[in-house]
Every structure is written in C-alpha cells, then in structure tokens.
Short mmCIF file of C-alpha atoms (C1' of nucleotides) in Angstrom, two decimals:
data_model
loop_
_atom_site.label_atom_id
_atom_site.label_comp_id
_atom_site.label_asym_id
_atom_site.label_seq_id
_atom_site.Cartn_x
_atom_site.Cartn_y
_atom_site.Cartn_z
CA MET Z 1 8.73 -93.69 -178.32
CA SER Z 2 10.28 -96.90 -177.05
CA HIS Z 3 9.79 -96.24 -173.21
CA THR Z 4 7.55 -93.34 -172.91
CA SER Z 5 3.93 -93.08 -172.95
CA GLY Z 6 2.23 -96.45 -173.09
CA VAL Z 7 -0.53 -97.82 -171.03
CA ARG Z 8 2.13 -98.88 -168.43
CA GLN Z 9 3.75 -95.60 -168.22
CA ALA Z 10 0.53 -93.93 -167.89
CA GLN Z 11 -0.68 -96.03 -165.21
CA LYS Z 12 2.67 -95.52 -163.31
CA GLU Z 13 2.34 -91.76 -163.75
CA LYS Z 14 -1.24 -91.83 -162.47
CA THR Z 15 -0.11 -93.68 -159.07
CA ARG Z 16 2.73 -91.23 -158.76
CA ARG Z 17 0.30 -88.40 -158.96
CA ALA Z 18 -1.99 -90.17 -156.48
CA LEU Z 19 0.89 -90.40 -154.08
CA MET Z 20 1.94 -86.87 -154.31
CA ASP Z 21 -1.73 -85.65 -153.90
CA ALA Z 22 -2.39 -87.85 -151.05
CA ALA Z 23 0.83 -86.64 -149.30
CA LEU Z 24 0.08 -83.05 -150.00
CA ARG Z 25 -3.43 -83.52 -148.30
CA LEU Z 26 -2.02 -85.15 -145.36
CA LEU Z 27 0.70 -82.53 -145.02
CA GLU Z 28 -2.12 -80.02 -144.29
CA ASP Z 29 -2.48 -81.20 -140.81
CA GLN Z 30 1.19 -82.27 -140.04
CA SER Z 31 4.83 -81.68 -141.16
CA LEU Z 32 6.72 -83.98 -143.61
CA SER Z 33 8.96 -85.42 -140.92
CA SER Z 34 6.10 -86.94 -139.09
CA LEU Z 35 4.25 -88.03 -142.29
CA GLY Z 36 4.35 -91.90 -142.62
CA LEU Z 37 4.99 -93.91 -145.67
CA ARG Z 38 2.29 -96.38 -144.91
CA GLU Z 39 0.10 -93.43 -144.29
CA VAL Z 40 0.43 -92.10 -147.90
CA THR Z 41 -0.07 -95.53 -149.54
CA ARG Z 42 -3.01 -96.24 -147.28
CA ALA Z 43 -4.64 -93.06 -148.45
CA VAL Z 44 -3.95 -94.00 -152.04
CA GLY Z 45 -5.04 -97.64 -151.79
CA VAL Z 46 -1.76 -99.34 -152.79
CA ALA Z 47 0.68 -101.60 -150.83
CA PRO Z 48 3.41 -99.91 -148.94
CA ALA Z 49 6.10 -101.50 -150.96
CA ALA Z 50 4.61 -99.86 -154.14
CA PHE Z 51 5.96 -96.65 -152.84
CA TYR Z 52 9.51 -97.52 -153.61
CA ARG Z 53 8.67 -97.96 -157.46
CA HIS Z 54 8.27 -94.08 -157.33
CA PHE Z 55 10.27 -92.44 -154.51
CA ARG Z 56 13.38 -93.53 -152.62
CA ASP Z 57 11.85 -92.16 -149.41
CA LEU Z 58 9.47 -89.43 -148.19
CA SER Z 59 12.06 -86.73 -148.37
CA ASP Z 60 12.49 -87.60 -152.13
CA LEU Z 61 8.71 -87.20 -152.36
CA GLY Z 62 9.03 -83.91 -150.55
CA VAL Z 63 11.40 -82.47 -153.11
CA ALA Z 64 8.99 -83.48 -155.83
CA LEU Z 65 6.42 -81.57 -153.95
CA VAL Z 66 8.58 -78.51 -153.75
CA GLU Z 67 9.07 -78.35 -157.53
CA GLU Z 68 5.23 -78.74 -157.99
CA CYS Z 69 4.25 -76.12 -155.34
CA LEU Z 70 6.81 -73.54 -156.42
CA SER Z 71 6.33 -73.82 -160.08
CA SER Z 72 2.54 -72.88 -159.60
CA LEU Z 73 3.76 -69.84 -157.50
CA HIS Z 74 6.47 -69.12 -160.12
CA HIS Z 75 3.76 -68.87 -162.95
CA MET Z 76 1.99 -66.40 -160.66
CA ILE Z 77 5.07 -64.19 -160.23
CA GLY Z 78 5.63 -64.17 -163.93
CA ALA Z 79 2.14 -62.89 -164.57
CA ILE Z 80 2.68 -60.07 -162.10
CA LEU Z 81 6.07 -59.16 -163.36
CA ALA Z 82 4.89 -59.07 -167.06
CA GLY Z 83 2.14 -56.42 -166.14
CA GLN Z 84 3.47 -52.96 -166.93
CA ASP Z 85 1.14 -50.71 -165.06
CA GLY Z 86 1.85 -48.06 -162.49
CA ASP Z 87 2.89 -48.49 -158.87
CA GLU Z 88 -0.60 -48.70 -157.23
CA GLU Z 89 -2.01 -50.87 -160.04
CA ARG Z 90 0.87 -53.32 -159.73
CA ILE Z 91 0.28 -53.49 -155.92
CA GLU Z 92 -3.27 -54.13 -156.33
CA ALA Z 93 -2.63 -56.87 -158.83
CA THR Z 94 0.00 -58.53 -156.83
CA VAL Z 95 -2.08 -58.66 -153.66
CA ASP Z 96 -5.07 -60.05 -155.60
CA ALA Z 97 -2.97 -62.53 -157.29
CA VAL Z 98 -1.32 -63.77 -154.19
CA ALA Z 99 -4.80 -63.95 -152.39
CA GLU Z 100 -6.35 -65.88 -155.27
CA HIS Z 101 -3.39 -68.21 -155.56
CA VAL Z 102 -3.87 -69.04 -151.76
CA ARG Z 103 -7.46 -69.60 -152.33
CA ARG Z 104 -6.91 -72.05 -155.21
CA TYR Z 105 -3.70 -73.79 -153.78
CA PRO Z 106 -3.85 -73.59 -150.03
CA ALA Z 107 -2.09 -77.01 -149.63
CA HIS Z 108 0.64 -75.71 -151.74
CA ILE Z 109 1.44 -72.54 -149.68
CA ARG Z 110 0.98 -74.32 -146.44
CA PHE Z 111 3.52 -77.07 -147.45
CA ILE Z 112 6.10 -74.27 -148.57
CA ALA Z 113 5.70 -72.27 -145.33
CA ARG Z 114 5.87 -75.32 -143.13
CA GLU Z 115 8.82 -76.96 -144.82
CA ARG Z 116 10.78 -73.71 -145.66
CA HIS Z 117 12.25 -74.24 -142.24
CA GLY Z 118 11.23 -77.68 -141.44
CA GLY Z 119 13.02 -80.79 -140.44
CA VAL Z 120 13.87 -82.26 -143.74
CA ARG Z 121 17.26 -80.68 -145.19
CA PRO Z 122 16.91 -81.79 -148.98
CA VAL Z 123 13.28 -80.19 -148.82
CA ARG Z 124 14.51 -77.03 -147.20
CA GLN Z 125 17.46 -76.78 -149.65
CA ALA Z 126 15.10 -77.20 -152.69
CA ILE Z 127 12.83 -74.50 -151.41
CA ALA Z 128 15.70 -71.97 -150.71
CA ALA Z 129 16.98 -72.71 -154.17
CA GLU Z 130 13.80 -71.91 -155.90
CA LEU Z 131 13.15 -68.90 -153.76
CA ASP Z 132 16.56 -67.71 -154.77
CA ARG Z 133 15.61 -68.05 -158.38
CA PHE Z 134 12.46 -66.13 -157.86
CA ALA Z 135 14.70 -63.10 -156.38
CA ASP Z 136 16.73 -63.41 -159.59
CA GLU Z 137 13.72 -63.00 -161.82
CA VAL Z 138 12.29 -60.13 -159.70
CA ALA Z 139 15.61 -58.57 -159.81
CA THR Z 140 15.80 -58.84 -163.52
CA ALA Z 141 12.47 -57.51 -164.07
CA PHE Z 142 12.87 -54.49 -161.80
CA CYS Z 143 16.25 -53.44 -163.08
CA PRO Z 144 15.41 -51.55 -166.18
CA GLN Z 145 12.98 -49.53 -164.09
CA LEU Z 146 15.57 -48.35 -161.54
CA PRO Z 147 18.12 -45.63 -162.16
CA ALA Z 148 21.33 -47.31 -162.54
CA GLU Z 149 23.42 -44.65 -160.72
CA SER Z 150 21.59 -44.84 -157.53
CA TRP Z 151 20.85 -48.76 -157.79
CA PRO Z 152 23.90 -50.98 -157.83
CA PRO Z 153 23.32 -54.68 -158.35
CA GLU Z 154 23.41 -55.69 -154.73
CA ASP Z 155 20.86 -53.07 -153.99
CA VAL Z 156 18.48 -54.32 -156.64
CA ARG Z 157 19.07 -57.78 -155.18
CA MET Z 158 18.19 -56.60 -151.63
CA LEU Z 159 14.93 -55.11 -152.93
CA ALA Z 160 14.14 -58.31 -154.70
CA GLU Z 161 14.61 -60.37 -151.73
CA LEU Z 162 12.47 -58.04 -149.63
CA TYR Z 163 9.66 -58.46 -152.33
CA VAL Z 164 9.88 -62.24 -152.43
CA ASP Z 165 10.03 -62.55 -148.64
CA HIS Z 166 7.20 -60.23 -148.39
CA MET Z 167 5.08 -62.37 -150.87
CA VAL Z 168 5.68 -65.53 -148.93
CA MET Z 169 4.84 -63.73 -145.67
CA THR Z 170 1.56 -62.38 -147.27
CA ALA Z 171 0.62 -65.77 -148.58
CA THR Z 172 1.13 -67.45 -145.38
CA ALA Z 173 -1.04 -64.57 -143.64
CA PHE Z 174 -3.87 -65.28 -146.22
CA LEU Z 175 -3.63 -68.86 -145.36
CA GLU Z 176 -3.93 -68.27 -141.65
CA ALA Z 177 -6.74 -65.76 -142.14
CA GLN Z 178 -8.70 -68.34 -144.27
CA ALA Z 179 -8.12 -71.26 -141.93
CA ASP Z 180 -8.11 -70.06 -138.30
CA HIS Z 181 -11.48 -68.27 -138.40
CA THR Z 182 -14.54 -68.11 -140.45
CA GLU Z 183 -14.31 -64.41 -140.77
CA ALA Z 184 -13.88 -63.04 -144.31
CA ALA Z 185 -12.96 -59.67 -142.67
CA ASP Z 186 -9.54 -61.30 -141.73
CA GLU Z 187 -8.80 -61.92 -145.42
CA ARG Z 188 -9.56 -58.36 -146.18
CA ARG Z 189 -7.61 -57.03 -143.32
CA VAL Z 190 -4.52 -59.10 -144.48
CA ALA Z 191 -4.99 -57.72 -147.93
CA ALA Z 192 -5.08 -54.08 -146.70
CA THR Z 193 -2.05 -54.50 -144.56
CA ALA Z 194 -0.15 -56.16 -147.52
CA ARG Z 195 -1.02 -53.21 -149.82
CA LYS Z 196 0.07 -50.70 -147.33
CA GLN Z 197 3.29 -52.46 -146.91
CA LEU Z 198 3.95 -52.64 -150.48
CA LEU Z 199 3.16 -48.99 -150.85
CA LEU Z 200 5.42 -48.11 -148.12
CA ILE Z 201 8.23 -50.18 -149.91
CA SER Z 202 7.31 -48.35 -153.12
CA LEU Z 203 7.90 -44.98 -151.46
CA GLY Z 204 11.21 -46.08 -149.94
CA ARG Z 205 12.31 -47.39 -153.44
CA HIS Z 206 11.46 -43.97 -155.08
CA HIS Z 207 13.53 -42.06 -152.54
CA TRP Z 208 16.48 -44.54 -152.51
CA HIS Z 209 18.71 -42.05 -154.15
CA ASP Z 210 18.29 -39.55 -151.12
CA ALA Z 211 19.97 -42.03 -149.10
CA MET O 1 6.74 -71.43 -98.15
CA SER O 2 4.73 -74.66 -97.83
CA HIS O 3 5.21 -75.93 -101.21
CA THR O 4 7.76 -73.85 -103.05
CA SER O 5 11.44 -74.20 -102.92
CA GLY O 6 12.63 -77.04 -100.83
CA VAL O 7 15.20 -79.65 -102.01
CA ARG O 8 12.40 -81.53 -103.73
CA GLN O 9 11.24 -78.62 -105.66
CA ALA O 10 14.69 -77.83 -106.71
CA GLN O 11 15.47 -81.27 -107.97
CA LYS O 12 12.19 -81.35 -109.99
CA GLU O 13 12.89 -77.97 -111.54
CA LYS O 14 16.42 -79.17 -112.46
CA THR O 15 14.92 -82.22 -114.34
CA ARG O 16 12.20 -80.00 -116.00
CA ARG O 17 15.06 -77.74 -117.21
CA ALA O 18 17.03 -80.60 -118.35
CA LEU O 19 14.14 -82.02 -120.33
CA MET O 20 13.72 -78.66 -121.99
CA ASP O 21 17.37 -78.03 -122.83
CA ALA O 22 17.68 -81.54 -124.28
CA ALA O 23 14.52 -81.08 -126.43
CA LEU O 24 15.78 -77.74 -127.71
CA ARG O 25 19.10 -79.32 -128.65
CA LEU O 26 17.42 -82.26 -130.42
CA LEU O 27 15.10 -79.71 -132.38
CA GLU O 28 18.07 -78.18 -134.11
CA ASP O 29 17.98 -81.16 -136.39
CA GLN O 30 14.18 -82.12 -136.51
CA SER O 31 10.81 -80.64 -135.95
CA LEU O 32 8.72 -81.07 -132.86
CA SER O 33 6.24 -83.43 -134.41
CA SER O 34 8.90 -85.88 -135.23
CA LEU O 35 10.64 -85.67 -131.78
CA GLY O 36 10.11 -88.62 -129.57
CA LEU O 37 9.33 -88.47 -125.78
CA ARG O 38 11.90 -91.43 -125.32
CA GLU O 39 14.38 -89.51 -127.25
CA VAL O 40 14.20 -86.68 -124.89
CA THR O 41 14.20 -88.74 -121.63
CA ARG O 42 17.09 -90.80 -123.09
CA ALA O 43 19.15 -87.63 -123.72
CA VAL O 44 18.55 -86.55 -120.08
CA GLY O 45 19.00 -89.88 -118.61
CA VAL O 46 15.64 -90.44 -116.90
CA ALA O 47 13.18 -93.15 -117.33
CA PRO O 48 10.55 -92.34 -120.18
CA ALA O 49 7.71 -92.37 -117.42
CA ALA O 50 9.28 -89.50 -115.57
CA PHE O 51 8.39 -87.18 -118.41
CA TYR O 52 4.78 -87.21 -117.32
CA ARG O 53 5.86 -85.67 -114.16
CA HIS O 54 6.56 -82.53 -115.92
CA PHE O 55 4.49 -82.22 -119.13
CA ARG O 56 1.32 -83.80 -120.36
CA ASP O 57 3.03 -84.49 -123.75
CA LEU O 58 5.48 -83.14 -126.11
CA SER O 59 3.21 -80.33 -127.52
CA ASP O 60 2.91 -79.06 -123.91
CA LEU O 61 6.78 -79.20 -123.62
CA GLY O 62 6.77 -77.24 -127.06
CA VAL O 63 4.52 -74.48 -125.71
CA ALA O 64 6.92 -74.10 -122.68
CA LEU O 65 9.76 -73.76 -125.16
CA VAL O 66 7.87 -71.05 -127.00
CA GLU O 67 7.59 -68.97 -123.88
CA GLU O 68 11.48 -69.42 -123.21
CA CYS O 69 12.47 -68.68 -126.76
CA LEU O 70 10.35 -65.72 -127.20
CA SER O 71 11.09 -64.15 -123.97
CA SER O 72 14.67 -63.89 -124.78
CA LEU O 73 13.81 -62.22 -128.00
CA HIS O 74 11.37 -59.96 -126.12
CA HIS O 75 14.17 -58.62 -124.01
CA MET O 76 16.20 -57.91 -127.09
CA ILE O 77 13.26 -55.97 -128.70
CA GLY O 78 12.77 -54.08 -125.59
CA ALA O 79 16.41 -52.95 -125.60
CA ILE O 80 16.21 -51.85 -129.06
CA LEU O 81 13.05 -49.75 -128.67
CA ALA O 82 14.38 -48.06 -125.61
CA GLY O 83 17.24 -46.63 -127.62
CA GLN O 84 16.30 -43.13 -128.66
CA ASP O 85 18.91 -42.45 -131.47
CA GLY O 86 18.39 -41.44 -135.16
CA ASP O 87 17.28 -43.56 -137.90
CA GLU O 88 20.57 -44.93 -139.08
CA GLU O 89 21.97 -45.60 -135.53
CA ARG O 90 18.79 -47.43 -134.67
CA ILE O 91 19.03 -49.65 -137.78
CA GLU O 92 22.74 -50.34 -136.99
CA ALA O 93 21.81 -51.31 -133.38
CA THR O 94 18.92 -53.44 -134.36
CA VAL O 95 20.83 -55.54 -136.96
CA ASP O 96 23.79 -55.89 -134.56
CA ALA O 97 21.40 -57.00 -131.78
CA VAL O 98 19.76 -59.50 -133.89
CA ALA O 99 22.96 -61.02 -135.13
CA GLU O 100 24.32 -61.35 -131.66
CA HIS O 101 21.19 -62.85 -130.24
CA VAL O 102 21.26 -65.47 -133.24
CA ARG O 103 24.89 -66.16 -132.47
CA ARG O 104 23.99 -66.52 -128.62
CA TYR O 105 20.70 -68.57 -128.95
CA PRO O 106 20.74 -70.31 -132.38
CA ALA O 107 18.44 -73.03 -131.09
CA HIS O 108 15.87 -70.55 -129.94
CA ILE O 109 15.73 -68.99 -133.41
CA ARG O 110 15.61 -72.29 -135.17
CA PHE O 111 12.89 -73.45 -132.99
CA ILE O 112 10.66 -70.37 -133.63
CA ALA O 113 11.47 -70.34 -137.34
CA ARG O 114 10.58 -74.11 -137.51
CA GLU O 115 7.44 -74.30 -135.39
CA ARG O 116 5.96 -70.98 -136.42
CA HIS O 117 4.29 -72.87 -139.28
CA GLY O 118 5.00 -76.30 -137.85
CA GLY O 119 2.73 -79.34 -137.51
CA VAL O 120 1.58 -78.74 -133.91
CA ARG O 121 -1.15 -76.36 -133.42
CA PRO O 122 -0.87 -75.40 -129.95
CA VAL O 123 2.65 -74.36 -130.53
CA ARG O 124 1.77 -72.43 -133.57
CA GLN O 125 -0.87 -70.71 -131.78
CA ALA O 126 1.51 -69.78 -128.81
CA ILE O 127 4.10 -68.39 -131.30
CA ALA O 128 1.45 -66.32 -133.19
CA ALA O 129 0.02 -64.80 -129.91
CA GLU O 130 3.48 -63.76 -128.74
CA LEU O 131 4.66 -62.23 -132.09
CA ASP O 132 1.23 -60.28 -132.07
CA ARG O 133 2.39 -58.90 -128.54
CA PHE O 134 5.68 -57.95 -130.04
CA ALA O 135 3.88 -56.09 -132.80
CA ASP O 136 1.69 -54.20 -130.13
CA GLU O 137 4.80 -53.08 -128.25
CA VAL O 138 6.56 -51.90 -131.51
CA ALA O 139 3.49 -50.08 -132.50
CA THR O 140 3.24 -48.43 -128.96
CA ALA O 141 6.93 -47.40 -129.12
CA PHE O 142 6.60 -45.96 -132.53
CA CYS O 143 3.44 -44.10 -132.11
CA PRO O 144 4.66 -40.88 -130.54
CA GLN O 145 7.24 -40.54 -133.26
CA LEU O 146 4.83 -40.42 -136.07
CA PRO O 147 2.70 -37.38 -137.05
CA ALA O 148 -0.80 -38.47 -135.89
CA GLU O 149 -2.70 -36.94 -138.87
CA SER O 150 -1.03 -39.18 -141.43
CA TRP O 151 -0.59 -42.05 -139.23
CA PRO O 152 -3.95 -43.57 -138.21
CA PRO O 153 -3.81 -46.58 -135.73
CA GLU O 154 -4.07 -49.37 -138.36
CA ASP O 155 -1.17 -47.85 -140.35
CA VAL O 156 0.99 -47.84 -137.26
CA ARG O 157 0.02 -51.47 -136.72
CA MET O 158 1.03 -52.28 -140.34
CA LEU O 159 4.28 -50.69 -139.87
CA ALA O 160 4.96 -52.70 -136.73
CA GLU O 161 4.05 -55.86 -138.19
CA LEU O 162 6.36 -55.25 -141.07
CA TYR O 163 9.09 -54.59 -138.53
CA VAL O 164 8.45 -57.74 -136.58
CA ASP O 165 8.17 -59.99 -139.72
CA HIS O 166 11.38 -58.44 -141.04
CA MET O 167 13.11 -59.20 -137.64
CA VAL O 168 12.09 -62.89 -137.71
CA MET O 169 13.20 -63.00 -141.37
CA THR O 170 16.71 -61.47 -140.82
CA ALA O 171 17.06 -63.68 -137.67
CA THR O 172 16.23 -66.77 -139.75
CA ALA O 173 18.65 -65.45 -142.59
CA PHE O 174 21.48 -65.07 -140.01
CA LEU O 175 21.00 -68.68 -138.79
CA GLU O 176 21.12 -70.01 -142.26
CA ALA O 177 24.32 -67.92 -142.92
CA GLN O 178 25.85 -69.30 -139.71
CA ALA O 179 24.92 -72.96 -140.40
CA ASP O 180 24.98 -73.77 -143.90
CA HIS O 181 28.50 -72.57 -144.69
CA THR O 182 31.52 -71.74 -142.68
CA GLU O 183 31.87 -68.33 -144.58
CA ALA O 184 31.74 -65.36 -142.21
CA ALA O 185 31.16 -63.28 -145.48
CA ASP O 186 27.55 -64.71 -145.70
CA GLU O 187 26.80 -63.31 -142.20
CA ARG O 188 28.15 -59.84 -143.20
CA ARG O 189 26.07 -60.06 -146.52
CA VAL O 190 22.92 -60.85 -144.49
CA ALA O 191 23.56 -57.94 -142.17
CA ALA O 192 24.12 -55.54 -145.15
CA THR O 193 21.04 -56.64 -146.72
CA ALA O 194 18.92 -56.29 -143.53
CA ARG O 195 20.42 -52.78 -142.88
CA LYS O 196 19.43 -51.66 -146.39
CA GLN O 197 16.02 -53.05 -146.13
CA LEU O 198 15.48 -51.31 -142.93
CA LEU O 199 16.75 -48.07 -144.40
CA LEU O 200 14.34 -48.55 -147.55
CA ILE O 201 11.42 -48.96 -144.88
CA SER O 202 12.47 -45.94 -143.05
CA LEU O 203 12.51 -43.95 -146.30
CA GLY O 204 8.98 -45.26 -146.99
CA ARG O 205 7.79 -44.28 -143.50
CA HIS O 206 9.16 -40.71 -143.77
CA HIS O 207 7.27 -40.20 -147.05
CA TRP O 208 4.18 -41.98 -146.01
CA HIS O 209 2.22 -38.63 -145.80
CA ASP O 210 2.68 -38.18 -149.49
CA ALA O 211 0.73 -41.15 -150.31
"C1'" DT P 1 14.99 -83.24 -81.14
"C1'" DG P 2 12.93 -87.51 -82.37
"C1'" DT P 3 9.38 -90.28 -84.36
"C1'" DA P 4 5.61 -91.83 -87.36
"C1'" DC P 5 3.20 -90.94 -91.41
"C1'" DA P 6 2.38 -88.63 -96.12
"C1'" DT P 7 3.93 -86.95 -100.28
"C1'" DC P 8 5.62 -87.49 -104.85
"C1'" DA P 9 9.75 -87.54 -108.27
"C1'" DG P 10 11.72 -91.05 -110.60
"C1'" DT P 11 11.88 -96.38 -111.69
"C1'" DG P 12 11.58 -100.47 -114.44
"C1'" DA P 13 9.00 -103.73 -116.50
"C1'" DA P 14 5.26 -104.64 -119.52
"C1'" DC P 15 1.83 -103.89 -123.21
"C1'" DG P 16 0.07 -103.65 -127.81
"C1'" DC P 17 0.79 -101.22 -131.99
"C1'" DG P 18 2.26 -99.23 -136.30
"C1'" DC P 19 6.33 -98.37 -138.57
"C1'" DG P 20 9.94 -98.93 -142.71
"C1'" DT P 21 12.02 -102.20 -145.47
"C1'" DT P 22 12.84 -106.79 -147.70
"C1'" DC P 23 11.47 -110.39 -150.66
"C1'" DA P 24 9.68 -113.76 -153.95
"C1'" DC P 25 5.60 -113.33 -156.31
"C1'" DT P 26 1.95 -112.17 -160.11
"C1'" DG P 27 -0.01 -110.78 -164.04
"C1'" DA P 28 -0.74 -107.03 -167.34
"C1'" DT P 29 1.95 -104.71 -170.80
"C1'" DG P 30 5.60 -104.34 -174.17
"C1'" DT P 31 8.94 -106.24 -177.68
"C1'" DA P 32 10.97 -109.21 -181.43
"C1'" DC P 33 10.18 -112.13 -184.79
"C1'" DT S 1 -1.47 -111.56 -187.20
"C1'" DG S 2 0.17 -114.67 -183.73
"C1'" DT S 3 3.43 -116.34 -180.49
"C1'" DA S 4 7.16 -116.67 -177.02
"C1'" DC S 5 9.83 -114.12 -174.06
"C1'" DA S 6 10.97 -109.88 -171.12
"C1'" DT S 7 9.77 -105.94 -168.30
"C1'" DC S 8 8.34 -104.14 -164.27
"C1'" DA S 9 4.23 -101.74 -161.32
"C1'" DG S 10 1.97 -103.47 -157.72
"C1'" DT S 11 1.27 -107.49 -154.05
"C1'" DG S 12 1.09 -109.58 -149.58
"C1'" DA S 13 3.47 -111.56 -146.06
"C1'" DA S 14 7.04 -111.31 -143.01
"C1'" DC S 15 10.61 -109.12 -139.86
"C1'" DG S 16 12.66 -106.57 -136.11
"C1'" DC S 17 12.33 -102.31 -133.91
"C1'" DG S 18 11.17 -98.33 -131.19
"C1'" DC S 19 7.33 -96.07 -129.91
"C1'" DG S 20 3.85 -93.79 -126.01
"C1'" DT S 21 1.53 -95.24 -122.32
"C1'" DT S 22 0.19 -97.84 -117.83
"C1'" DC S 23 1.30 -99.49 -113.50
"C1'" DA S 24 2.66 -100.84 -108.86
"C1'" DC S 25 6.93 -99.72 -106.81
"C1'" DT S 26 10.83 -97.27 -104.04
"C1'" DG S 27 12.93 -94.13 -101.18
"C1'" DA S 28 14.33 -89.47 -100.34
"C1'" DT S 29 11.96 -85.22 -98.81
"C1'" DG S 30 8.37 -82.94 -96.14
"C1'" DT S 31 5.05 -82.40 -92.18
"C1'" DA S 32 2.74 -82.87 -87.67
"C1'" DC S 33 3.18 -83.69 -83.30
#
DNA sequence: TGTACATCAGTGAACGCGCGTTCACTGATGTAC
DNA sequence: TGTACATCAGTGAACGCGCGTTCACTGATGTAC
C-alpha cells in the first residue's frame, strides 16, 4: 500500500470523478469536439491547469468516459443474456431493461450515440472496440441455442451485430422520446416498435435454415 | 425574371456552393459544432464577413447540407423501391446501391451519421424529419405487398423504420470499411453481413402472420 | 443606345473575448529515521 | 512519537492566438428613362 489509497489518492480520485461528471453533464448539450477544457474545470471549480494532473487532453477524458458509459451498458447486456426464458419473455425483458437504463443513465447513452460517429477519432475507436466486444458476447451467448448445421460462425456473428446495433438504435430512440417531448406516449410507442422489431428478427432467426 | 438569374445571382450561387462544398469537405474530419466560420471562408478564399451574405450562421449552413445530403440518398431509395423484383434480387440491388452511394458521396454519409446525434439541434431535427419521410415512403411502397389482415398500419411503419435504420447503419459500416483500412475485403464483409441481415428480416416478414 | 442612379456581393480592418498551455509556486500529505 | 525532507494535486498569473461579429467601403451588375 505504498502509493494507493491514502488521503491524497482519495482527493485526486474525487477531483477526477468531478471532472468526468461535469464533462458528461456538459456533453448533454454539445459534442466532445466543441467542449472546452476551461468549461469543464470551471464547472468543477478548479483551476484550468489542474486538468492536466488527470488527463492529457479532452480526448483522453473522452476515452475514459467511453469506458464508464459502456461498462454500465455491458452489465445490462450481461443480465439480459443470463436470463434463459422464451423468446417473447426475453424480448420483453430486453426492451424493459433498455428503457430503464436510458431513464437511469440518459447522459451515458447520449454520449455514446453522439460520439460513436463524432469528430474525435480515439473516442470513436474506443466505442467501436467496445461494441465489437458486445457483439462477441452476444454471439457466444446465442451460439448454443442455434442449430450448428444452419448457423456457421459468420451467420451467428451477423445476427449478434444486428442485435447490438438494434439495441443502440432503440436506446437512442428512447432518449429522443424522453427528451424532445413531454409525452410519455412516445416512450411507449418506441417500446412497442422495438418489441415488434425484435419479434420479427426472432421469426427470421427461426426460419434461417429455410434460406 | 426581375431578380433571378443574372450574372450577379449566378456569382452569388457559385460562392454559396463553394461554401457548402468546403464545409462538407472540412466536416469529414470534424463535427459541425467544432467547425469555424473563418475556417470555411478561408478554404473558399473569401473574407469572413462574406459568409453572412449566404447563411445566418454555421447551423444554418448545416441545415442546408442536410437537405443536400439526404436528397441524394432519397433518389437512391426511390430507385430501389421502384424495382419490382423478388426478395433476393431486391436485397442484392439495395446493398449494391448503398455501397455505390457511399463510394460516390462518402462525405454526405459521414455528415449524416455524425450530425444525426450531433451537438447542433436544428441540424439534428432536420435529419430526423427527413429520415421520417423516408420511412413514410418505404411504408407506402411496401404496403400493397403485405397482406392487410396481418399487417396493420403501425406494423408496416415498424417494418419501414427497421429498413431505414438498417440502411443508415449499413451505409455507415461501408464508410468505416472504406476509410479505416485499405482492405477491400472489409467492404465485402460489410456487404455480406448487410445482405444476410436483410434476408433475415425478409424471413421474419414472411412469417409475421404466425406471430 | 447612353446616362444616372440603385443594389448588393464581397472587402478589409477593427473589436473584445475566451481559449489551451506554460510556469514557478504553495501547502497538505507521505516517508524515513 | 517527533522531526526533516520529498512528493505532488492544485494555484494563479501570464502568453499568444484565432475566433465571431460589426462596420463603412468599393465596384461590378441591374434598372429606369
């Protein structure tokens, strides 16, 4: 315990957290490439130069945010994949979990949606790498349920990517439904559409061997 | 012909085009909210103040770019929907058309992908409105082919949104395949995946009445 | 056709402002004895 | 336990720079007669 956890380390970690939280909040209304270093430190209440004790620059902070935002999503996916119910139950549980996740961490989802194709390369790459890992996990989880003769690995992968992309798509739709209007009906419409789309994909999956 | 098309109007239009083209090119490497007005006018070779003769601000220019980028995509969709072949032929034609479109107008696709969830609200709204229109058209085109008893309007709409989102997703994947590596194999992999996903959706569509 | 005036796209200088980064510093925390 | 020194998170002042916007202007194009 020579250089971890003392009062000093704890204070430093606290400031780092404050910087990330402030950045995430500011990023609800703008994109990372227009976010200012001074804007972040001002929100936290530290001197601009203090920033450099924690991050090399804003894109470095962005990469740290990617890890945070996607790890919370990752837990959610793990929980869904662990459930071993039937098709419709799984769909229901998935859409509910995504809706709940978006309600709880709207800033996380907004950040990912915005920066997935945003103007900062290292951040884009970090997001792409993580989503790729998600697809791996979904593929691994689905593999034992699919008849091996009609589902070669690349087809399983194709299905997994469709699921991951659909999840991101749905999360983003929930976000817009919650933000743009005050109508709760929008959220229900998004949920209904997402469930139907997942059902349609399920149907296609069950008849994949026909093709 | 009192105030249209004279030498003066033509010159003004030419400058406007140059501003939009320069902006679109600069936006391949950054997002709209970090693009500078002086950056654009410098690229064109006019004084910064000249910008205001054409656009109120950069978000105004962004909205103009949305119209341009999505109208080219719109034509592409129209061509695909007009084709009246079988499922597999249509899938083949769709993926080919998207790949070709991305090859021809990479900056258009990048702009849409980036700003769809970007930091500039008017631009986001313009993109959302246009994509909504696309879904309307796809729904209208598909409607006569679907048995009315098992396809209520909201289910048709759900399917149309899935197709539009998948198209944007695929276009973005092509873009990354073309940009990130020099491998042409990536592009073929994206095409293969997209075709299979569309086939899977087709299968689900044919068995929708079972659900 | 020629002339006198109006329009208006583009100029260039000026402005105040907030930015990212640097630097020597301070003082609380950590370490060695 | 107490003392002397080392570490290092955060400070605050300073810097040069490029930004968006304004303004009176210029001169080519358009219009009226």
